[in-house]
PDB file of C-alpha atoms in Angstrom:
ATOM      1  CA  UNK A   1    -154.080  17.316 205.988  1.00 75.00           C
ATOM      2  CA  UNK A   2    -153.833  21.367 205.039  1.00 76.00           C
ATOM      3  CA  UNK A   3    -158.046  21.078 205.683  1.00 76.00           C
ATOM      4  CA  UNK A   4    -157.502  20.043 209.274  1.00 81.00           C
ATOM      5  CA  UNK A   5    -154.776  22.740 209.875  1.00 83.00           C
ATOM      6  CA  UNK A   6    -157.068  25.885 208.135  1.00 82.00           C
ATOM      7  CA  UNK A   7    -159.503  24.813 210.357  1.00 83.00           C
ATOM      8  CA  UNK A   8    -157.961  24.853 213.579  1.00 86.00           C
ATOM      9  CA  UNK A   9    -155.869  27.852 212.470  1.00 88.00           C
ATOM     10  CA  UNK A  10    -159.656  29.688 212.017  1.00 86.00           C
ATOM     11  CA  UNK A  11    -160.326  28.461 215.302  1.00 88.00           C
ATOM     12  CA  UNK A  12    -157.789  29.583 217.294  1.00 88.00           C
ATOM     13  CA  UNK A  13    -157.561  33.217 215.544  1.00 87.00           C
ATOM     14  CA  UNK A  14    -161.153  33.111 216.247  1.00 88.00           C
ATOM     15  CA  UNK A  15    -161.695  31.825 219.950  1.00 89.00           C
ATOM     16  CA  UNK A  16    -158.380  32.400 221.001  1.00 87.00           C
ATOM     17  CA  UNK A  17    -156.898  36.110 220.417  1.00 85.00           C
ATOM     18  CA  UNK A  18    -155.836  36.079 224.504  1.00 88.00           C
ATOM     19  CA  UNK A  19    -152.909  33.766 223.142  1.00 85.00           C
ATOM     20  CA  UNK A  20    -151.290  36.744 221.735  1.00 84.00           C
ATOM     21  CA  UNK A  21    -150.381  35.207 218.742  1.00 85.00           C
ATOM     22  CA  UNK A  22    -152.953  37.323 216.523  1.00 84.00           C
ATOM     23  CA  UNK A  23    -149.968  38.407 213.932  1.00 88.00           C
ATOM     24  CA  UNK A  24    -148.443  34.654 213.324  1.00 89.00           C
ATOM     25  CA  UNK A  25    -151.705  33.038 213.529  1.00 87.00           C
ATOM     26  CA  UNK A  26    -153.172  35.608 211.053  1.00 89.00           C
ATOM     27  CA  UNK A  27    -150.062  34.644 208.829  1.00 92.00           C
ATOM     28  CA  UNK A  28    -150.276  31.297 209.610  1.00 89.00           C
ATOM     29  CA  UNK A  29    -153.910  31.268 208.388  1.00 89.00           C
ATOM     30  CA  UNK A  30    -153.424  33.416 205.161  1.00 91.00           C
ATOM     31  CA  UNK A  31    -150.657  30.608 204.416  1.00 91.00           C
ATOM     32  CA  UNK A  32    -153.013  27.759 205.183  1.00 88.00           C
ATOM     33  CA  UNK A  33    -155.285  28.630 203.167  1.00 88.00           C
ATOM     34  CA  UNK A  34    -153.727  29.533 199.857  1.00 91.00           C
ATOM     35  CA  UNK A  35    -152.357  25.734 200.710  1.00 89.00           C
ATOM     36  CA  UNK A  36    -155.942  24.767 200.840  1.00 85.00           C
ATOM     37  CA  UNK A  37    -157.210  26.626 198.208  1.00 84.00           C
ATOM     38  CA  UNK A  38    -154.865  24.620 195.956  1.00 85.00           C
ATOM     39  CA  UNK A  39    -155.308  21.404 197.413  1.00 85.00           C
ATOM     40  CA  UNK A  40    -158.215  20.736 198.498  1.00 80.00           C
ATOM     41  CA  UNK A  41    -160.283  20.855 195.154  1.00 78.00           C
ATOM     42  CA  UNK A  42    -157.693  18.335 194.234  1.00 81.00           C
ATOM     43  CA  UNK A  43    -159.013  15.923 196.919  1.00 82.00           C
ATOM     44  CA  UNK A  44    -161.605  15.395 194.574  1.00 83.00           C
ATOM     45  CA  UNK A  45    -159.594  14.223 191.275  1.00 86.00           C
ATOM     46  CA  UNK A  46    -157.299  15.636 188.981  1.00 86.00           C
ATOM     47  CA  UNK A  47    -159.050  14.897 185.296  1.00 90.00           C
ATOM     48  CA  UNK A  48    -162.681  16.101 184.888  1.00 88.00           C
ATOM     49  CA  UNK A  49    -163.500  12.024 183.864  1.00 89.00           C
ATOM     50  CA  UNK A  50    -162.318  11.575 187.627  1.00 89.00           C
ATOM     51  CA  UNK A  51    -164.122  14.638 189.166  1.00 88.00           C
ATOM     52  CA  UNK A  52    -167.449  14.027 187.294  1.00 88.00           C
ATOM     53  CA  UNK A  53    -166.876  10.259 189.087  1.00 88.00           C
ATOM     54  CA  UNK A  54    -166.482  10.968 192.537  1.00 88.00           C
ATOM     55  CA  UNK A  55    -168.777  13.614 192.306  1.00 87.00           C
ATOM     56  CA  UNK A  56    -171.559  11.632 191.114  1.00 86.00           C
ATOM     57  CA  UNK A  57    -170.518   8.762 193.591  1.00 87.00           C
ATOM     58  CA  UNK A  58    -170.247  11.265 196.612  1.00 86.00           C
ATOM     59  CA  UNK A  59    -173.340  13.615 196.438  1.00 86.00           C
ATOM     60  CA  UNK A  60    -175.672  11.131 194.557  1.00 88.00           C
ATOM     61  CA  UNK A  61    -178.489  11.395 197.450  1.00 87.00           C
ATOM     62  CA  UNK A  62    -178.211  15.273 197.628  1.00 85.00           C
ATOM     63  CA  UNK A  63    -178.725  15.464 193.331  1.00 86.00           C
ATOM     64  CA  UNK A  64    -181.789  13.108 193.916  1.00 88.00           C
ATOM     65  CA  UNK A  65    -183.096  15.438 196.686  1.00 85.00           C
ATOM     66  CA  UNK A  66    -182.479  18.588 194.259  1.00 84.00           C
ATOM     67  CA  UNK A  67    -183.846  17.081 191.340  1.00 86.00           C
ATOM     68  CA  UNK A  68    -186.994  15.852 193.091  1.00 83.00           C
ATOM     69  CA  UNK A  69    -187.227  19.398 194.848  1.00 80.00           C
ATOM     70  CA  UNK A  70    -187.177  20.987 191.472  1.00 81.00           C
ATOM     71  CA  UNK A  71    -189.651  18.620 189.742  1.00 81.00           C
ATOM     72  CA  UNK A  72    -191.861  18.947 192.657  1.00 75.00           C
ATOM     73  CA  UNK A  73    -191.668  22.926 192.315  1.00 73.00           C
ATOM     74  CA  UNK A  74    -192.549  23.353 188.732  1.00 76.00           C
ATOM     75  CA  UNK A  75    -195.435  21.517 189.306  1.00 72.00           C
ATOM     76  CA  UNK A  76    -199.004  23.032 190.147  1.00 64.00           C
ATOM     77  CA  UNK A  77    -200.608  20.386 191.911  1.00 61.00           C
ATOM     78  CA  UNK A  78    -202.553  21.463 194.635  1.00 57.00           C
ATOM     79  CA  UNK A  79    -203.145  18.349 196.430  1.00 55.00           C
ATOM     80  CA  UNK A  80    -199.661  17.778 197.535  1.00 58.00           C
ATOM     81  CA  UNK A  81    -199.708  18.534 200.794  1.00 57.00           C
ATOM     82  CA  UNK A  82    -196.301  17.243 201.729  1.00 61.00           C
ATOM     83  CA  UNK A  83    -194.869  20.849 201.348  1.00 60.00           C
ATOM     84  CA  UNK A  84    -198.114  22.928 202.808  1.00 65.00           C
ATOM     85  CA  UNK A  85    -198.119  25.014 205.909  1.00 67.00           C
ATOM     86  CA  UNK A  86    -199.406  23.448 209.170  1.00 68.00           C
ATOM     87  CA  UNK A  87    -202.219  24.150 209.415  1.00 70.00           C
ATOM     88  CA  UNK A  88    -202.413  23.294 212.989  1.00 74.00           C
ATOM     89  CA  UNK A  89    -199.840  25.651 213.688  1.00 69.00           C
ATOM     90  CA  UNK A  90    -202.145  28.447 211.645  1.00 69.00           C
ATOM     91  CA  UNK A  91    -202.971  30.624 214.838  1.00 72.00           C
ATOM     92  CA  UNK A  92    -199.017  30.969 215.755  1.00 75.00           C
ATOM     93  CA  UNK A  93    -198.428  32.452 211.849  1.00 72.00           C
ATOM     94  CA  UNK A  94    -198.742  35.867 210.848  1.00 74.00           C
ATOM     95  CA  UNK A  95    -199.089  34.580 207.288  1.00 71.00           C
ATOM     96  CA  UNK A  96    -201.539  35.751 205.034  1.00 70.00           C
ATOM     97  CA  UNK A  97    -202.357  33.395 202.815  1.00 70.00           C
ATOM     98  CA  UNK A  98    -201.992  30.249 204.739  1.00 64.00           C
ATOM     99  CA  UNK A  99    -203.114  27.939 202.146  1.00 65.00           C
ATOM    100  CA  UNK A 100    -200.074  28.248 199.835  1.00 65.00           C
ATOM    101  CA  UNK A 101    -197.480  25.989 198.811  1.00 65.00           C
ATOM    102  CA  UNK A 102    -194.015  26.635 200.122  1.00 65.00           C
ATOM    103  CA  UNK A 103    -191.276  26.483 197.570  1.00 67.00           C
ATOM    104  CA  UNK A 104    -188.014  27.411 199.659  1.00 71.00           C
ATOM    105  CA  UNK A 105    -185.209  24.783 199.898  1.00 74.00           C
ATOM    106  CA  UNK A 106    -182.455  25.440 202.568  1.00 78.00           C
ATOM    107  CA  UNK A 107    -179.500  22.295 202.517  1.00 79.00           C
ATOM    108  CA  UNK A 108    -177.257  21.694 204.634  1.00 80.00           C
ATOM    109  CA  UNK A 109    -174.756  19.692 203.876  1.00 77.00           C
ATOM    110  CA  UNK A 110    -170.553  19.384 204.355  1.00 75.00           C
ATOM    111  CA  UNK A 111    -167.901  21.366 202.476  1.00 75.00           C
ATOM    112  CA  UNK A 112    -166.911  18.451 200.550  1.00 73.00           C
ATOM    113  CA  UNK A 113    -170.661  17.472 199.424  1.00 80.00           C
ATOM    114  CA  UNK A 114    -170.638  21.411 198.149  1.00 84.00           C
ATOM    115  CA  UNK A 115    -167.237  20.443 196.191  1.00 82.00           C
ATOM    116  CA  UNK A 116    -168.329  17.695 194.600  1.00 85.00           C
ATOM    117  CA  UNK A 117    -171.833  19.478 193.763  1.00 87.00           C
ATOM    118  CA  UNK A 118    -169.749  21.925 192.156  1.00 87.00           C
ATOM    119  CA  UNK A 119    -168.099  19.696 190.120  1.00 87.00           C
ATOM    120  CA  UNK A 120    -170.765  17.816 188.675  1.00 87.00           C
ATOM    121  CA  UNK A 121    -172.623  21.008 187.871  1.00 87.00           C
ATOM    122  CA  UNK A 122    -169.401  22.364 186.204  1.00 87.00           C
ATOM    123  CA  UNK A 123    -167.995  19.116 184.397  1.00 86.00           C
ATOM    124  CA  UNK A 124    -171.694  17.822 183.460  1.00 81.00           C
ATOM    125  CA  UNK A 125    -171.623  16.754 179.424  1.00 71.00           C
ATOM    126  CA  UNK A 126    -173.424  18.356 177.069  1.00 58.00           C
ATOM    127  CA  UNK A 127    -176.877  16.341 176.877  1.00 54.00           C
ATOM    128  CA  UNK A 128    -175.808  14.101 178.895  1.00 58.00           C
ATOM    129  CA  UNK A 129    -177.816  10.949 179.625  1.00 52.00           C
ATOM    130  CA  UNK A 130    -176.812  10.093 182.905  1.00 53.00           C
ATOM    131  CA  UNK A 131    -179.172   9.433 185.341  1.00 54.00           C
ATOM    132  CA  UNK A 132    -177.485  10.685 188.683  1.00 50.00           C
TER     133      UNK A 132
END
């Protein structure tokens, strides 16, 4: 698969310069990247309907998590303790306002989930009532 070739060449460029193949690997990397940029997005459907369908199936749980986090972030319910700073560790934290809610979210996911998430956002129908 082209994405595998790209990953392997990228690894060799970064971690194996001692092989003396730097110029060859850079050329191979450039060609593999051009091919991957064309092929990889097509792995998740070729039509808009296919892209939406695949995307919803692949990243359904990520979409639920993002939706739930957005709903919680826009509420002003001070009793929701799930997203408060843990006071057990307050002595170790140089934070002035310990009682505030945490609204920062970091999501770690795979490249395939990012492609499908972008497809959901890009191809969402206007007024879409679909429940992800």
